[in-house]
Amino acid sequence: MTKMLKTVLEKKLEVSEHDKLCSSFDIIGNIAIIKIPETLSSKKKLIADTLIEEVKVIKTVYGQVSGIEGDYRLRKLEWLSGENTAITVYKEHACTFKVDVINTYFSPRLSTERLRISKLIKPNEVIINMFAGVGTFSIIISHYNKTSKIYSIDSNPVAYELCKENIEINKLNRNVIPILGDAKLEITNKLKGIATRVLMPLPEIAREFVDTAVSSLANNKGDVHYFAHVRADNKKTAKQNGIKDTSEAFSKFNHIINNITVVREVGPRFYQIVSDVEII
Ligand SMILES: C[S@@+](CC[C@H](N)C(=O)[O-])C[C@H]1O[C@@H](n2cnc3c(N)ncnc32)[C@H](O)[C@@H]1O
């Protein structure tokens, strides 16, 4: 897709301009979200209109005007061209998701990680997804592991409603249980000591939730997928720093780090990692 966008924009922009632009595209269903650098802001309408005219799949173009922020991890978007809607349908790993790109967090960039974790699940697992968003991890895991049961918590009411719809769309009503609320409260009040595995896909503050995650495991033993951000000069050191960060976060508990994945660079010398931690 990026290649196609480059080709389309080549005719309208200087080489240096479109190189910069194409590295910061997200295509979610029919919606393109582009980070337009300040230097190109006079051309943002031209860029957006070109995408609508020339790339069939794109029906709406937004410019991203803020980083991802707030409790619900949202980004401010400016509508630039096409249909003025934030709702789209996104397909990933044979699952279908209704997504609201303004009022919920959603990133297609975690696709590989979603499939990787899906493949680690054993039969009959009880899983808690502490920060489920519109249900992406939960639904993909459930699609590939029909004997698992997944409690899917999110504090954003819009994400919760879409998670419910996505469970219906993917016919996983028996397997995925949506819960609206704060993960700490919901686990403490209802889900202590029941899980075989916990997902913590909120890298900014996951560390604050480690005790809660472990308290949800049956007999305080099981697997935790711990997401974090680490500073590093390159991918290799990101892995080393990820091991250090994870060891510190789980220092209270007997644990083994079975794997660390460096998911992506989220800023200059700033990486997202996922650690597969086994509490023993
Ligand atoms: C980075 S997003 C991850 C969403 C989803 N797992 C995905 O990959 O698409 C983090 C999510 O955590 C939710 N969230 C933030 N604080 C929370 C809390 N204390 N309890 C439950 N959910 C929370 C946000 O609303 C957001 O949807």
Short mmCIF file of C-alpha atoms and ligand atoms in Angstrom, two decimals:
data_model
loop_
_atom_site.label_atom_id
_atom_site.label_comp_id
_atom_site.label_asym_id
_atom_site.label_seq_id
_atom_site.Cartn_x
_atom_site.Cartn_y
_atom_site.Cartn_z
CA MET A 1 0.00 0.00 0.00
CA THR A 2 2.77 2.44 0.92
CA LYS A 3 4.38 1.83 -2.48
CA MET A 4 1.09 2.64 -4.21
CA LEU A 5 0.70 5.84 -2.20
CA LYS A 6 4.23 6.87 -3.09
CA THR A 7 3.55 6.35 -6.78
CA VAL A 8 0.33 8.37 -6.60
CA LEU A 9 1.95 11.27 -4.77
CA GLU A 10 5.15 11.24 -6.83
CA LYS A 11 3.42 13.28 -9.53
CA LYS A 12 2.37 16.00 -7.09
CA LEU A 13 5.30 16.30 -4.65
CA GLU A 14 9.09 16.59 -4.58
CA VAL A 15 10.95 13.32 -3.84
CA SER A 16 12.04 14.49 -0.38
CA GLU A 17 8.48 15.61 0.39
CA HIS A 18 6.72 12.34 -0.42
CA ASP A 19 9.40 10.20 1.25
CA LYS A 20 8.76 12.02 4.50
CA LEU A 21 4.99 11.74 4.15
CA CYS A 22 4.75 8.09 3.21
CA SER A 23 6.57 6.89 6.29
CA SER A 24 3.77 8.21 8.46
CA PHE A 25 0.63 6.74 6.91
CA ASP A 26 -2.00 4.54 8.52
CA ILE A 27 -4.68 2.97 6.35
CA ILE A 28 -7.56 1.63 8.46
CA GLY A 29 -10.35 0.18 6.33
CA ASN A 30 -11.34 3.02 3.96
CA ILE A 31 -9.70 5.75 6.04
CA ALA A 32 -6.21 7.12 5.52
CA ILE A 33 -4.56 8.96 8.41
CA ILE A 34 -1.52 11.00 7.49
CA LYS A 35 0.92 12.99 9.56
CA ILE A 36 1.59 16.02 7.43
CA PRO A 37 4.79 17.82 8.40
CA GLU A 38 4.55 21.56 9.04
CA THR A 39 6.61 22.21 5.89
CA LEU A 40 3.93 20.55 3.76
CA SER A 41 0.89 22.04 5.45
CA SER A 42 0.09 24.27 2.45
CA LYS A 43 -0.21 21.08 0.35
CA LYS A 44 -2.35 19.03 2.75
CA LYS A 45 -5.60 19.50 0.79
CA LEU A 46 -3.85 18.64 -2.48
CA ILE A 47 -2.37 15.49 -0.92
CA ALA A 48 -5.70 14.40 0.57
CA ASP A 49 -7.68 15.08 -2.63
CA THR A 50 -5.09 13.18 -4.67
CA LEU A 51 -5.44 10.13 -2.42
CA ILE A 52 -9.23 10.20 -2.72
CA GLU A 53 -9.10 10.55 -6.51
CA GLU A 54 -6.42 7.96 -7.18
CA VAL A 55 -6.56 5.25 -4.51
CA LYS A 56 -9.82 3.38 -4.84
CA VAL A 57 -9.87 1.90 -1.33
CA ILE A 58 -9.47 5.29 0.39
CA LYS A 59 -12.79 7.06 0.94
CA THR A 60 -11.76 9.46 3.74
CA VAL A 61 -8.51 11.25 4.57
CA TYR A 62 -7.64 12.68 7.97
CA GLY A 63 -4.56 14.59 9.02
CA GLN A 64 -3.17 13.65 12.44
CA VAL A 65 -2.75 16.84 14.46
CA SER A 66 -1.68 15.46 17.85
CA GLY A 67 0.15 12.55 19.35
CA ILE A 68 -1.76 9.74 21.04
CA GLU A 69 -2.95 11.16 24.34
CA GLY A 70 -5.27 10.90 27.33
CA ASP A 71 -6.66 7.91 29.24
CA TYR A 72 -8.35 6.54 26.13
CA ARG A 73 -5.18 6.91 24.01
CA LEU A 74 -6.79 9.00 21.25
CA ARG A 75 -5.23 11.16 18.56
CA LYS A 76 -6.76 14.43 17.32
CA LEU A 77 -7.62 14.22 13.63
CA GLU A 78 -8.48 16.91 11.11
CA TRP A 79 -10.81 15.88 8.30
CA LEU A 80 -9.19 16.71 4.96
CA SER A 81 -11.06 15.01 2.12
CA GLY A 82 -13.68 12.42 1.12
CA GLU A 83 -16.59 11.23 3.28
CA ASN A 84 -16.64 12.97 6.65
CA THR A 85 -16.88 9.85 8.82
CA ALA A 86 -14.66 8.34 11.49
CA ILE A 87 -16.26 4.90 11.26
CA THR A 88 -14.81 2.21 9.03
CA VAL A 89 -14.56 -1.55 8.72
CA TYR A 90 -11.13 -3.11 9.05
CA LYS A 91 -10.18 -6.72 8.32
CA GLU A 92 -7.29 -8.55 9.91
CA HIS A 93 -6.41 -12.27 10.13
CA ALA A 94 -9.88 -13.38 8.94
CA CYS A 95 -11.65 -11.14 11.49
CA THR A 96 -13.73 -8.02 10.85
CA PHE A 97 -13.72 -4.93 13.05
CA LYS A 98 -15.88 -1.86 13.16
CA VAL A 99 -13.57 0.94 14.21
CA ASP A 100 -14.03 4.60 15.16
CA VAL A 101 -10.70 6.28 14.40
CA ILE A 102 -11.52 9.44 16.37
CA ASN A 103 -13.15 8.11 19.54
CA THR A 104 -11.24 4.87 20.07
CA TYR A 105 -7.63 3.77 19.94
CA PHE A 106 -6.80 1.58 17.00
CA SER A 107 -3.53 0.66 15.35
CA PRO A 108 -3.05 -1.65 12.37
CA ARG A 109 0.64 -1.74 13.28
CA LEU A 110 0.09 -4.38 15.99
CA SER A 111 -1.23 -6.93 13.49
CA THR A 112 1.83 -9.23 13.60
CA GLU A 113 1.85 -9.17 17.39
CA ARG A 114 -1.83 -10.10 17.54
CA LEU A 115 -1.20 -13.19 15.41
CA ARG A 116 1.97 -14.12 17.30
CA ILE A 117 0.19 -14.07 20.67
CA SER A 118 -2.79 -15.97 19.20
CA LYS A 119 -0.45 -18.82 18.33
CA LEU A 120 0.83 -19.15 21.92
CA ILE A 121 -2.58 -19.98 23.40
CA LYS A 122 -3.20 -23.51 24.67
CA PRO A 123 -6.60 -25.26 24.76
CA ASN A 124 -9.16 -24.07 27.35
CA GLU A 125 -7.30 -20.97 28.50
CA VAL A 126 -8.97 -18.21 30.53
CA ILE A 127 -7.52 -14.92 29.35
CA ILE A 128 -7.92 -11.36 30.60
CA ASN A 129 -7.26 -8.52 28.16
CA MET A 130 -6.89 -5.55 30.52
CA PHE A 131 -6.93 -2.85 27.82
CA ALA A 132 -8.99 -4.32 25.02
CA GLY A 133 -10.00 -1.29 22.91
CA VAL A 134 -12.50 -2.37 20.23
CA GLY A 135 -11.57 -6.00 20.90
CA THR A 136 -8.81 -6.59 18.36
CA PHE A 137 -6.47 -8.85 20.38
CA SER A 138 -9.38 -10.63 22.10
CA ILE A 139 -11.27 -11.39 18.90
CA ILE A 140 -8.25 -12.54 16.91
CA ILE A 141 -7.11 -14.77 19.79
CA SER A 142 -10.62 -16.15 20.13
CA HIS A 143 -10.99 -16.73 16.39
CA TYR A 144 -7.95 -19.02 16.42
CA ASN A 145 -8.61 -20.58 19.84
CA LYS A 146 -12.29 -21.46 20.09
CA THR A 147 -11.89 -23.21 23.47
CA SER A 148 -10.54 -20.09 25.17
CA LYS A 149 -12.59 -17.60 27.17
CA ILE A 150 -11.47 -13.97 27.07
CA TYR A 151 -12.54 -11.18 29.42
CA SER A 152 -12.11 -7.96 27.48
CA ILE A 153 -11.91 -4.84 29.63
CA ASP A 154 -11.81 -1.22 28.48
CA SER A 155 -12.66 2.03 30.27
CA ASN A 156 -13.69 3.89 27.09
CA PRO A 157 -17.49 3.50 26.58
CA VAL A 158 -17.20 3.94 22.78
CA ALA A 159 -14.55 1.21 22.57
CA TYR A 160 -16.71 -1.05 24.78
CA GLU A 161 -19.77 -0.60 22.52
CA LEU A 162 -17.72 -1.34 19.41
CA CYS A 163 -16.14 -4.35 21.12
CA LYS A 164 -19.65 -5.71 21.74
CA GLU A 165 -20.54 -5.16 18.06
CA ASN A 166 -17.29 -6.76 16.90
CA ILE A 167 -17.93 -9.83 19.05
CA GLU A 168 -21.33 -10.16 17.32
CA ILE A 169 -19.89 -9.57 13.85
CA ASN A 170 -17.29 -12.29 14.38
CA LYS A 171 -19.79 -14.65 16.07
CA LEU A 172 -17.74 -15.06 19.23
CA ASN A 173 -20.44 -14.29 21.82
CA ARG A 174 -19.71 -17.41 23.82
CA ASN A 175 -15.98 -16.82 23.96
CA VAL A 176 -15.35 -13.08 24.43
CA ILE A 177 -16.89 -11.26 27.40
CA PRO A 178 -16.81 -7.46 27.10
CA ILE A 179 -16.48 -5.43 30.31
CA LEU A 180 -16.73 -1.64 30.61
CA GLY A 181 -14.59 -0.28 33.42
CA ASP A 182 -11.21 0.31 34.96
CA ALA A 183 -9.03 -2.81 34.71
CA LYS A 184 -7.77 -2.50 38.30
CA LEU A 185 -11.27 -2.24 39.76
CA GLU A 186 -12.85 -4.87 37.53
CA ILE A 187 -10.13 -7.43 38.27
CA THR A 188 -10.06 -6.69 42.00
CA ASN A 189 -13.85 -6.93 42.29
CA LYS A 190 -14.66 -9.75 39.87
CA LEU A 191 -11.75 -11.50 38.19
CA LYS A 192 -9.16 -12.36 40.86
CA GLY A 193 -7.39 -15.73 40.64
CA ILE A 194 -9.15 -16.99 37.52
CA ALA A 195 -6.83 -16.49 34.54
CA THR A 196 -4.16 -18.54 32.80
CA ARG A 197 -2.95 -15.54 30.81
CA VAL A 198 -3.17 -11.73 30.91
CA LEU A 199 -2.62 -9.17 28.16
CA MET A 200 -1.48 -5.65 29.10
CA PRO A 201 -1.51 -3.67 25.81
CA LEU A 202 -1.11 -0.21 27.35
CA PRO A 203 2.65 0.38 27.17
CA GLU A 204 2.61 3.89 28.64
CA ILE A 205 1.38 2.77 32.08
CA ALA A 206 1.25 -1.05 32.09
CA ARG A 207 3.84 -1.14 34.87
CA GLU A 208 1.30 0.39 37.31
CA PHE A 209 -0.99 -2.57 36.66
CA VAL A 210 1.49 -5.44 37.14
CA ASP A 211 0.29 -6.37 40.67
CA THR A 212 -3.31 -6.41 39.44
CA ALA A 213 -2.39 -8.54 36.43
CA VAL A 214 -0.65 -11.13 38.61
CA SER A 215 -3.55 -11.11 41.10
CA SER A 216 -5.88 -12.19 38.28
CA LEU A 217 -3.84 -15.37 37.60
CA ALA A 218 -5.05 -18.68 39.06
CA ASN A 219 -2.69 -19.56 41.96
CA ASN A 220 -0.63 -16.49 41.00
CA LYS A 221 0.91 -18.52 38.15
CA GLY A 222 0.58 -18.07 34.41
CA ASP A 223 1.57 -15.93 31.45
CA VAL A 224 1.55 -12.16 31.16
CA HIS A 225 2.11 -10.23 27.93
CA TYR A 226 3.61 -7.03 29.21
CA PHE A 227 3.77 -4.04 26.83
CA ALA A 228 6.25 -1.23 27.54
CA HIS A 229 8.15 1.64 25.96
CA VAL A 230 11.91 1.76 26.32
CA ARG A 231 14.58 4.25 25.29
CA ALA A 232 17.35 2.77 23.13
CA ASP A 233 19.75 3.64 20.31
CA ASN A 234 18.69 0.71 18.15
CA LYS A 235 16.56 -2.45 18.05
CA LYS A 236 19.24 -4.58 19.68
CA THR A 237 19.63 -2.32 22.69
CA ALA A 238 15.83 -1.94 22.82
CA LYS A 239 15.68 -5.68 23.49
CA GLN A 240 18.30 -5.45 26.25
CA ASN A 241 16.58 -2.45 27.82
CA GLY A 242 13.26 -4.27 27.50
CA ILE A 243 14.63 -7.19 29.53
CA LYS A 244 15.83 -4.73 32.21
CA ASP A 245 12.52 -2.85 32.27
CA THR A 246 10.49 -6.08 32.48
CA SER A 247 12.70 -7.59 35.21
CA GLU A 248 12.21 -4.44 37.29
CA ALA A 249 8.46 -4.37 36.72
CA PHE A 250 8.09 -8.03 37.82
CA SER A 251 10.85 -8.04 40.48
CA LYS A 252 8.37 -8.94 43.25
CA PHE A 253 7.36 -12.14 41.52
CA ASN A 254 9.20 -15.34 40.63
CA HIS A 255 9.24 -15.07 36.88
CA ILE A 256 10.92 -16.07 33.64
CA ILE A 257 11.00 -13.84 30.56
CA ASN A 258 10.35 -16.31 27.76
CA ASN A 259 10.55 -13.82 24.91
CA ILE A 260 10.91 -10.14 24.12
CA THR A 261 9.61 -8.70 20.86
CA VAL A 262 10.62 -5.25 19.73
CA VAL A 263 7.36 -4.28 18.02
CA ARG A 264 8.30 -0.95 16.46
CA GLU A 265 10.03 2.38 16.90
CA VAL A 266 7.39 4.77 18.24
CA GLY A 267 9.60 7.86 18.27
CA PRO A 268 13.25 8.79 17.88
CA ARG A 269 15.22 6.24 20.01
CA PHE A 270 11.98 5.13 21.64
CA TYR A 271 10.70 1.56 21.11
CA GLN A 272 7.59 -0.42 21.94
CA ILE A 273 8.36 -3.88 23.31
CA VAL A 274 6.24 -6.84 24.37
CA SER A 275 7.60 -9.27 26.96
CA ASP A 276 6.16 -12.75 27.42
CA VAL A 277 6.53 -13.18 31.17
CA GLU A 278 5.79 -16.46 32.91
CA ILE A 279 4.98 -16.16 36.60
CA ILE A 280 6.19 -19.39 38.25
C1 LIG B 1 -3.20 1.34 23.54
S1 LIG B 1 -4.93 1.02 23.63
C2 LIG B 1 -4.96 -0.70 23.24
C3 LIG B 1 -6.22 -1.11 22.56
C4 LIG B 1 -6.25 -2.52 21.95
N1 LIG B 1 -5.64 -3.50 22.79
C5 LIG B 1 -5.65 -2.53 20.57
O1 LIG B 1 -4.55 -3.03 20.40
O2 LIG B 1 -6.31 -2.05 19.64
C6 LIG B 1 -5.22 1.05 25.34
C7 LIG B 1 -6.69 0.97 25.74
O3 LIG B 1 -6.74 0.96 27.17
C8 LIG B 1 -7.90 1.66 27.59
N2 LIG B 1 -7.65 2.05 28.99
C9 LIG B 1 -6.90 3.06 29.45
N3 LIG B 1 -6.88 3.04 30.81
C10 LIG B 1 -7.62 1.96 31.19
C11 LIG B 1 -7.95 1.39 32.45
N4 LIG B 1 -7.50 1.93 33.57
N5 LIG B 1 -8.71 0.29 32.47
C12 LIG B 1 -9.17 -0.27 31.31
N6 LIG B 1 -8.90 0.24 30.10
C13 LIG B 1 -8.11 1.33 30.04
C14 LIG B 1 -8.04 2.80 26.60
O4 LIG B 1 -9.36 3.26 26.53
C15 LIG B 1 -7.56 2.14 25.29
O5 LIG B 1 -8.63 1.64 24.54
#
